[in-house]
mmCIF file of C-alpha atoms in Angstrom:
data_model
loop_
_atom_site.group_PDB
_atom_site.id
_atom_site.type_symbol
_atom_site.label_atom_id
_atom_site.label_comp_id
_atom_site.label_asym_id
_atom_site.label_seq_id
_atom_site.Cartn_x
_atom_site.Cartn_y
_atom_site.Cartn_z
ATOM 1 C CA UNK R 1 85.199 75.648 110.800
ATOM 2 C CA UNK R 2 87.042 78.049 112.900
ATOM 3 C CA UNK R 3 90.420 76.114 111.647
ATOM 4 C CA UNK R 4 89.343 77.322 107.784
ATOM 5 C CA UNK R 5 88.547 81.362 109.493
ATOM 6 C CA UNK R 6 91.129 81.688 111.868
ATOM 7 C CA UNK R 7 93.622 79.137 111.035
ATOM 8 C CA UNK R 8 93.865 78.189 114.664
ATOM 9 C CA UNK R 9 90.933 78.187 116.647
ATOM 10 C CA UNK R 10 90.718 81.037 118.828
ATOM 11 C CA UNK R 11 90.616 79.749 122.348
ATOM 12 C CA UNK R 12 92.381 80.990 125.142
ATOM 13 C CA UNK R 13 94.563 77.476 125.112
ATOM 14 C CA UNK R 14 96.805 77.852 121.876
ATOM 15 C CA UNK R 15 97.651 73.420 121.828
ATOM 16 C CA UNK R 16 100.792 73.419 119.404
ATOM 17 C CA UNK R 17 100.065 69.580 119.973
ATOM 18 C CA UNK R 18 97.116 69.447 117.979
ATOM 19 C CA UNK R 19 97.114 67.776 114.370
ATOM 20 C CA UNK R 20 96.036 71.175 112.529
ATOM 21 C CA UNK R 21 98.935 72.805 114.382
ATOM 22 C CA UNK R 22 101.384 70.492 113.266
ATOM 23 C CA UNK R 23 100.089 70.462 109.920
ATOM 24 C CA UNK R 24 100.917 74.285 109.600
ATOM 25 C CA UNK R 25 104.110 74.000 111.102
ATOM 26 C CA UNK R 26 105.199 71.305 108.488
ATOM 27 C CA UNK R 27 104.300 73.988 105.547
ATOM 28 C CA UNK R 28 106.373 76.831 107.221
ATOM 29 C CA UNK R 29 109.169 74.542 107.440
ATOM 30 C CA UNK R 30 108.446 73.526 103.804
ATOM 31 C CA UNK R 31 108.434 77.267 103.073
ATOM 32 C CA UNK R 32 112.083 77.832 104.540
ATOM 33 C CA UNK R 33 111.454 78.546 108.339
ATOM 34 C CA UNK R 34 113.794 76.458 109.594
ATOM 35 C CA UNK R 35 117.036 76.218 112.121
ATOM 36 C CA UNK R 36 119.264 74.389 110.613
ATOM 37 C CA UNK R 37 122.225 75.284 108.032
ATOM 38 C CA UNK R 38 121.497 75.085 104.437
ATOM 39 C CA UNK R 39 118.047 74.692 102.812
ATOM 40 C CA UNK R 40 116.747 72.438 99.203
ATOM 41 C CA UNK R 41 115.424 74.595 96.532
ATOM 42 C CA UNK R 42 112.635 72.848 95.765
ATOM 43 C CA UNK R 43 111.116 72.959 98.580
ATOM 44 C CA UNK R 44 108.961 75.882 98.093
ATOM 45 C CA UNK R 45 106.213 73.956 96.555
ATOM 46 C CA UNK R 46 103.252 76.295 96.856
ATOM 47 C CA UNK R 47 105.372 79.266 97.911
ATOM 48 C CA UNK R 48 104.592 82.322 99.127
ATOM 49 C CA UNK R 49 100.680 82.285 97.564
ATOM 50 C CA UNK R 50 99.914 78.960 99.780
ATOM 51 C CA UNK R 51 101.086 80.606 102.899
ATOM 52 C CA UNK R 52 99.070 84.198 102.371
ATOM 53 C CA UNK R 53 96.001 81.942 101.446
ATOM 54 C CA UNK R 54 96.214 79.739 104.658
ATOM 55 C CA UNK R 55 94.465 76.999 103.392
ATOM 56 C CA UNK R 56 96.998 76.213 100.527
ATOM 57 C CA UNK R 57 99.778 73.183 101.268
ATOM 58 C CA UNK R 58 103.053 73.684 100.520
ATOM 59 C CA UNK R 59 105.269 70.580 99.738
ATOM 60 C CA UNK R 60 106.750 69.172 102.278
ATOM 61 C CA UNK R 61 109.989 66.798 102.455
ATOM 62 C CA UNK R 62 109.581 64.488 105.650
ATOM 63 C CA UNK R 63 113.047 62.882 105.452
ATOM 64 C CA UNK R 64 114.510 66.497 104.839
ATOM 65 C CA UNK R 65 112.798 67.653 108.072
ATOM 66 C CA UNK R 66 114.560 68.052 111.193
ATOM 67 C CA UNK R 67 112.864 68.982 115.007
ATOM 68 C CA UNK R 68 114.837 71.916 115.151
ATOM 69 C CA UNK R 69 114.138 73.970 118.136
ATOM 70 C CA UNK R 70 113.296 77.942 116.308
ATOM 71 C CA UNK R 71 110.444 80.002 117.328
ATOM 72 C CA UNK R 72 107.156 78.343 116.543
ATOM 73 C CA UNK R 73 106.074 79.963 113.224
ATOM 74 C CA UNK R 74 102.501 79.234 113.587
ATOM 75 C CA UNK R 75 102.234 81.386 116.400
ATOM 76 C CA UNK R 76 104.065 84.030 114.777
ATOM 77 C CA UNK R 77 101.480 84.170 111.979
ATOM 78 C CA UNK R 78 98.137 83.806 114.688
ATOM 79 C CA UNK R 79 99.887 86.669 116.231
ATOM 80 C CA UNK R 80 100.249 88.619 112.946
ATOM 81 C CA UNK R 81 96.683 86.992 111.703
ATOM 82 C CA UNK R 82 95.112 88.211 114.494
ATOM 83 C CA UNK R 83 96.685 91.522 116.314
ATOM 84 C CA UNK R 84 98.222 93.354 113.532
ATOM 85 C CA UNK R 85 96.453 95.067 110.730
ATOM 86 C CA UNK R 86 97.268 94.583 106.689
ATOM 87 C CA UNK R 87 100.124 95.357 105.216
ATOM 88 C CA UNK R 88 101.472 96.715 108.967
ATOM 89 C CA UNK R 89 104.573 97.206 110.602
ATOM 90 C CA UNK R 90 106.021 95.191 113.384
ATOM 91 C CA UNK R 91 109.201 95.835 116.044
ATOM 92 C CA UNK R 92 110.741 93.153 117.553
ATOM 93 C CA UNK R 93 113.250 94.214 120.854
ATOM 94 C CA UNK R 94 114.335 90.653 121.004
ATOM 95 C CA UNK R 95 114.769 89.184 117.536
ATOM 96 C CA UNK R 96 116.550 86.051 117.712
ATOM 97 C CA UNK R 97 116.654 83.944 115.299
ATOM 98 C CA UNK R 98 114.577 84.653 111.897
ATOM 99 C CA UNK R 99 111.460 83.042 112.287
ATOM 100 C CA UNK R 100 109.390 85.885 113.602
ATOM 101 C CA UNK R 101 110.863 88.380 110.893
ATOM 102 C CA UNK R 102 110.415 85.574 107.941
ATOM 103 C CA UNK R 103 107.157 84.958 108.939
ATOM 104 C CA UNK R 104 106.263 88.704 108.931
ATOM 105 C CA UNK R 105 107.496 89.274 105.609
ATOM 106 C CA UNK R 106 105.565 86.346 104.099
ATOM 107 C CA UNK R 107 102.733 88.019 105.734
ATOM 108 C CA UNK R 108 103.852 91.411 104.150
ATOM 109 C CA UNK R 109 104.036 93.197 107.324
ATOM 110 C CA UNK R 110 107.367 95.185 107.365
ATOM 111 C CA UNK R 111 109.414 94.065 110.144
ATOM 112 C CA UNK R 112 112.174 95.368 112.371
ATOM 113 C CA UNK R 113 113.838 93.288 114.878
ATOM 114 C CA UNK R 114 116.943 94.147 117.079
ATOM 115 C CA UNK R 115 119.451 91.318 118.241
ATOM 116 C CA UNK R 116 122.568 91.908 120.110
ATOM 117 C CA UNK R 117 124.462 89.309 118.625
ATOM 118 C CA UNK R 118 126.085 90.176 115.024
ATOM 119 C CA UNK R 119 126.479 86.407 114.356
ATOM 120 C CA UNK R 120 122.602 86.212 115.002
ATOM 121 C CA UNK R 121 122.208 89.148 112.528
ATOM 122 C CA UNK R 122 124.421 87.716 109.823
ATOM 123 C CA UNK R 123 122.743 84.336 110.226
ATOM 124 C CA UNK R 124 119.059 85.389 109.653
ATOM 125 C CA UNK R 125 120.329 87.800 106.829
ATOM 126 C CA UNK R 126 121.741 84.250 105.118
ATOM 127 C CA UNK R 127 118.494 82.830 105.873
ATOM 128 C CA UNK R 128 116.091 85.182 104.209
ATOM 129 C CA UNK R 129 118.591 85.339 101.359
ATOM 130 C CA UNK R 130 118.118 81.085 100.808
ATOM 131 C CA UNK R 131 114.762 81.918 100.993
ATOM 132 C CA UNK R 132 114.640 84.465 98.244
ATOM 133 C CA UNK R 133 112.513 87.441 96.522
ATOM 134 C CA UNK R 134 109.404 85.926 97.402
ATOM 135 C CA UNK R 135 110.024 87.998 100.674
ATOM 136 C CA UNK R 136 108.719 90.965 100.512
ATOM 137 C CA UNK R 137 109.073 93.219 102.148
ATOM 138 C CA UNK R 138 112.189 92.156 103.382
ATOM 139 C CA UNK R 139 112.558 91.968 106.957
ATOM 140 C CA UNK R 140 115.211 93.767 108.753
ATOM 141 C CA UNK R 141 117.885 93.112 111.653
ATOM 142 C CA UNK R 142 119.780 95.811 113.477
ATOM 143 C CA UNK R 143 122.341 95.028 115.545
ATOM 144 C CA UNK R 144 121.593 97.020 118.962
ATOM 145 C CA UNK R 145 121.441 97.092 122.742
ATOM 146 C CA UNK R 146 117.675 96.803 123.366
ATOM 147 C CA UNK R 147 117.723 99.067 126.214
ATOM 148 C CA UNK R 148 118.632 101.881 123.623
ATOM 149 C CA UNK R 149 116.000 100.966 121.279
ATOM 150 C CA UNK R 150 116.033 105.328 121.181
ATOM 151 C CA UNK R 151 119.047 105.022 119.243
ATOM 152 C CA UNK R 152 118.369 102.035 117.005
ATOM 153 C CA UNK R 153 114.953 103.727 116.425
ATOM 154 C CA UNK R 154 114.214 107.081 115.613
ATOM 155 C CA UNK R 155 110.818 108.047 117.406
ATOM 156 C CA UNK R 156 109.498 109.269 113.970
ATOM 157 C CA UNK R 157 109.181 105.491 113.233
ATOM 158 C CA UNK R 158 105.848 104.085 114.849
ATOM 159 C CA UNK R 159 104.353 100.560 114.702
ATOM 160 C CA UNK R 160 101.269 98.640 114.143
ATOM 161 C CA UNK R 161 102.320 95.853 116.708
ATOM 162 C CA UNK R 162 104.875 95.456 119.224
ATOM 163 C CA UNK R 163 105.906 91.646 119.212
ATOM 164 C CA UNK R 164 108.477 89.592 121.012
ATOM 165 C CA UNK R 165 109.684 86.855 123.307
ATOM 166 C CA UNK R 166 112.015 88.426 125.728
ATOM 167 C CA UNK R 167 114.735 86.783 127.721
ATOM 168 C CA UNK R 168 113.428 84.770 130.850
ATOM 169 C CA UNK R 169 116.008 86.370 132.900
ATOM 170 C CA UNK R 170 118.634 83.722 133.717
ATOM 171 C CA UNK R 171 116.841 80.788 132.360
ATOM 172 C CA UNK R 172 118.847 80.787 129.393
ATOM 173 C CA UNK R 173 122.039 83.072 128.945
ATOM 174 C CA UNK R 174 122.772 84.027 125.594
ATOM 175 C CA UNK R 175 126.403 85.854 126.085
ATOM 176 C CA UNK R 176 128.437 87.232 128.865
ATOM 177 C CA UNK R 177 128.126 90.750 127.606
ATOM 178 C CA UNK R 178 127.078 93.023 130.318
ATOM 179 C CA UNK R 179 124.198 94.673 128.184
ATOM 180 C CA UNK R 180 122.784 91.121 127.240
ATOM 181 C CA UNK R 181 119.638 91.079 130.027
ATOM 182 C CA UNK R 182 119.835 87.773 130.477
ATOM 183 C CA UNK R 183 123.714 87.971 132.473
ATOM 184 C CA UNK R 184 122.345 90.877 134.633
ATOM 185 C CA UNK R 185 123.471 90.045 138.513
ATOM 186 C CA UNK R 186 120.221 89.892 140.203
ATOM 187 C CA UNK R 187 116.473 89.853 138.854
ATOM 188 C CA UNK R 188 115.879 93.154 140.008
ATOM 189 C CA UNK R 189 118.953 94.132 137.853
ATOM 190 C CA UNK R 190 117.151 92.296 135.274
ATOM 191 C CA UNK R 191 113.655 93.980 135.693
ATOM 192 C CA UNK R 192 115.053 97.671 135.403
ATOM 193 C CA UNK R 193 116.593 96.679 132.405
ATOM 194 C CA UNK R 194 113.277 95.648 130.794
ATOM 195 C CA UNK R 195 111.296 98.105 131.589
ATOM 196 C CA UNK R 196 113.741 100.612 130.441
ATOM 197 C CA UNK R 197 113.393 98.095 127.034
ATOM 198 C CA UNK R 198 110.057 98.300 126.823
ATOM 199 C CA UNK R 199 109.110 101.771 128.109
ATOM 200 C CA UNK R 200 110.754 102.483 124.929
ATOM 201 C CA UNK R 201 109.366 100.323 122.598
ATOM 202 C CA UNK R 202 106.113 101.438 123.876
ATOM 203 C CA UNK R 203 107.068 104.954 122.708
ATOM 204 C CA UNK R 204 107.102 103.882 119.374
ATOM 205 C CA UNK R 205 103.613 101.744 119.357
ATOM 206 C CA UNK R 206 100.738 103.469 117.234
ATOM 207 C CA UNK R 207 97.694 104.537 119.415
ATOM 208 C CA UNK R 208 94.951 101.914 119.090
ATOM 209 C CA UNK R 209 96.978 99.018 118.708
ATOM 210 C CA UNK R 210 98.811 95.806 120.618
ATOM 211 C CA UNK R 211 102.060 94.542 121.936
ATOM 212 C CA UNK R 212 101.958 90.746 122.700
ATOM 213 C CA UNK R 213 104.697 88.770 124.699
ATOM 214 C CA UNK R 214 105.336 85.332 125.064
ATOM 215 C CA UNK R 215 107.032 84.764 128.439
ATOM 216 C CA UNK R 216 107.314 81.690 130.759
ATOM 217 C CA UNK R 217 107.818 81.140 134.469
ATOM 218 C CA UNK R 218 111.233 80.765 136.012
ATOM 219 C CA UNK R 219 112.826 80.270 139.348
ATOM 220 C CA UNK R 220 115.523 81.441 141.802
ATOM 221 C CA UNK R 221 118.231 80.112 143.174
ATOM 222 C CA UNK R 222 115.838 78.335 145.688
ATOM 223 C CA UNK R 223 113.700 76.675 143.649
ATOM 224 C CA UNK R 224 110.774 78.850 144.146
ATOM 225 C CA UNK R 225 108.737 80.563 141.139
ATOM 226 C CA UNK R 226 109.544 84.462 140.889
ATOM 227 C CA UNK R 227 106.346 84.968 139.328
ATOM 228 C CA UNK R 228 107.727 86.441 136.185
ATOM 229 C CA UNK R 229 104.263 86.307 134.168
ATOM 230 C CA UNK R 230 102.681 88.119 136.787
ATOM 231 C CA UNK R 231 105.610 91.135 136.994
ATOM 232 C CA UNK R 232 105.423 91.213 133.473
ATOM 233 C CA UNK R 233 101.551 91.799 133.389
ATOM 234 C CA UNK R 234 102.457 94.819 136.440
ATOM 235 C CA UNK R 235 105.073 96.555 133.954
ATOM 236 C CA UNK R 236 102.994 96.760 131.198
ATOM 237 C CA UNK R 237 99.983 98.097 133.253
ATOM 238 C CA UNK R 238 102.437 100.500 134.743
ATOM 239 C CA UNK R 239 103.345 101.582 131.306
ATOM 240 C CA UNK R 240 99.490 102.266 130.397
ATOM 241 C CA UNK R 241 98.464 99.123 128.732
ATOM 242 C CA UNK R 242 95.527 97.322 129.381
ATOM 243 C CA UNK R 243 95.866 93.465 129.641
ATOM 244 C CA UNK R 244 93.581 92.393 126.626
ATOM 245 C CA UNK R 245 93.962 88.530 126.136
ATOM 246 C CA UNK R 246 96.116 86.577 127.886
ATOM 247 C CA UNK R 247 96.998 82.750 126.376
ATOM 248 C CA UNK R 248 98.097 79.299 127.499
ATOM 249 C CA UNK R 249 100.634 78.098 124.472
ATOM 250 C CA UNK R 250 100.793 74.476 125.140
ATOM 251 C CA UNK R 251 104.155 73.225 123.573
ATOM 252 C CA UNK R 252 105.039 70.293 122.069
ATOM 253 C CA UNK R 253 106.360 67.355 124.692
ATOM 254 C CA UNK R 254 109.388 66.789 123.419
ATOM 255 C CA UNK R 255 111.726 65.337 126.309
ATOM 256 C CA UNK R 256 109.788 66.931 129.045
ATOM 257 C CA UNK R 257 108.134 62.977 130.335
ATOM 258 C CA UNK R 258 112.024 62.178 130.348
ATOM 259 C CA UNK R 259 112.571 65.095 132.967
ATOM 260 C CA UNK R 260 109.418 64.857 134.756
ATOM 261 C CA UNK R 261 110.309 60.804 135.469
ATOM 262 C CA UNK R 262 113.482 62.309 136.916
ATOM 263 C CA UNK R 263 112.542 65.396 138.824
ATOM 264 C CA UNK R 264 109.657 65.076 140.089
ATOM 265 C CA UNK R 265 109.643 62.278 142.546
ATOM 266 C CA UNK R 266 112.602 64.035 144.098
ATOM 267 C CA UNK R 267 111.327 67.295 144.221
ATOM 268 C CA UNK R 268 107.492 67.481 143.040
ATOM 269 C CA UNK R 269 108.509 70.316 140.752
ATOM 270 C CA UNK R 270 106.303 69.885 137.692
ATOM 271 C CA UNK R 271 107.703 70.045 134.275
ATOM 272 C CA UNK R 272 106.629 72.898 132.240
ATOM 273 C CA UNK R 273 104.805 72.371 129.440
ATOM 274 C CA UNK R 274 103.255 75.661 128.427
ATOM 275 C CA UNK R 275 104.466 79.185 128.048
ATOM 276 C CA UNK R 276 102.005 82.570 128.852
ATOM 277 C CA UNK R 277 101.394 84.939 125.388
ATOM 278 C CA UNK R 278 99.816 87.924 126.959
ATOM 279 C CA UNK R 279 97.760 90.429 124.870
ATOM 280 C CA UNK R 280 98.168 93.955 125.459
ATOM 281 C CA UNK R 281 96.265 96.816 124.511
ATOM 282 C CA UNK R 282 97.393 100.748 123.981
ATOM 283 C CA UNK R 283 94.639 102.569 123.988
ATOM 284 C CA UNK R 284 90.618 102.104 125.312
ATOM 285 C CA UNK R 285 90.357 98.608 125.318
ATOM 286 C CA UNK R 286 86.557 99.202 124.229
ATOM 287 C CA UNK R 287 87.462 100.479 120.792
ATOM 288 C CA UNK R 288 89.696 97.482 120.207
ATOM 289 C CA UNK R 289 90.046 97.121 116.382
ATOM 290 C CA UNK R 290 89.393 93.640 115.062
ATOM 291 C CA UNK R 291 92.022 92.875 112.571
ATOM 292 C CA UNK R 292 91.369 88.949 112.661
ATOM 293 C CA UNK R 293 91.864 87.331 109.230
#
């Protein structure tokens, strides 16, 4: 089955609805990848050999388990499963919160992720410390403007896979500091910013080798779509990369019938219920190496 080979199969519709999805996600939570504060010992059942094997369960506390809204950790590992070779390295220009650099480690890919926020920082530092030894290697957080990714990292340092979800702009603002992208003024503000982001980060991707993005839609102050996915898919063709795969993540419902029952019959906006992962490729795209595993 393409479930037992791939862990997820690999269609151009990633459904984080389906059962086998949900499954997964209930072992990385299990295994520590979680949002909330503190975290039960004995909850790494099969620990870290279950999760490197794929098929292996880990144990899982269902009254312990909360809906906690992280990044989802099974498409950090398809990501890692399927784009980034063995034992590779991985930079992050928008960390977040630890899921994406736990997951990495577990994977032992050595991870670097830069967050602006020190209180982020310290958090997924407590995290992976709850977690334990089993992480290894460790993952790493540096506190940093992402539009000086130069100075956070030396060029000498290259990567296997560039891998992020970056800020959608104004959707969400994460601080009123003026270098946090997602307070710039206007969208064009916003834009120059990122490409000066990932211009750099691009600098430090090997030859031969991917950067993948999950981004969603937003709109201005009108109403109207910007058409961020498709600006997003210009910058990284204007940086040289070649648009390899792109994805439709379906997410999980959650309240979004709740909205849609209010919204829409007032202004037949649909509620959004999928986000874009877009593949990208450095290099000729016809000597793409196939790390899938």
């Amino acid at each position: 089955m393409l479930t037992d080979r791939f862990t997820v199969p690999p269609f151009s519709v990633l459904d984080a609805r389906q059962g086998y999805w949900r499954a997964r996600k209930a072992e990385w939570r299990a295994f520590g990848v979680r949002g909330e504060e503190g975290r039960r010992e004995d909850l790494l059942g099969g620990g870290i050999n279950s999760i490197m094997s794929r098929g292996g369960g880990l144990k899982y506390d269902r009254k312990n388990a909360t809906a906690t809204s992280v990044f989802d950790p099974v498409l950090c590992e398809l990501i890692y499963r399927w784009f980034c070779p063995p034992e590779g390295s991985v930079l992050d220009p928008f960390a977040g919160e630890s899921t994406k650099g736990i997951v990495a480690a577990a994977l032992r890919l050595r991870y670097v992720g830069v967050e602006l926020r020190p209180e982020q920082v310290a958090a997924n530092e407590e995290r992976v410390r709850e977690i334990g030894p089993v992480l290894d290697p460790r993952p790493a957080w540096t506190v940093g403007d992402s539009s000086k990714l130069g100075e956070i990292v030396p060029m000498g340092l290259s990567f296997d896979l560039v891998f992020t979800s970056p800020p959608y702009y104004d959707l969400e603002v994460y601080s009123k500091r003026r270098d946090d992208g997602s307070a710039m003024p206007t969208y064009e503000d916003f834009m120059a910013w990122y490409l000066t982001v990932f211009r750099q980060a691009a600098e430090r991707l090997l030859e031969g080798r991917f950067l993948v993005i999950k981004v969603g839609e937003i709109r201005d102050e009108r109403g109207a779509q910007r058409g961020f996915v498709a600006d997003n898919i210009k910058l990284f063709q204007s940086l040289g990369f070649h648009l390899y795969n792109e994805a439709v993540y379906v997410t999980p419902l959650g309240s979004v019938p709740v909205r849609a029952s209010r919204h829409f019959p007032r202004r037949l906006k649909l509620e959004r219920a999928h986000q874009a992962v877009l593949v990208f490729y450095k290099g000729d795209p016809r000597r793409a190496p196939a790390f899938a595993r």
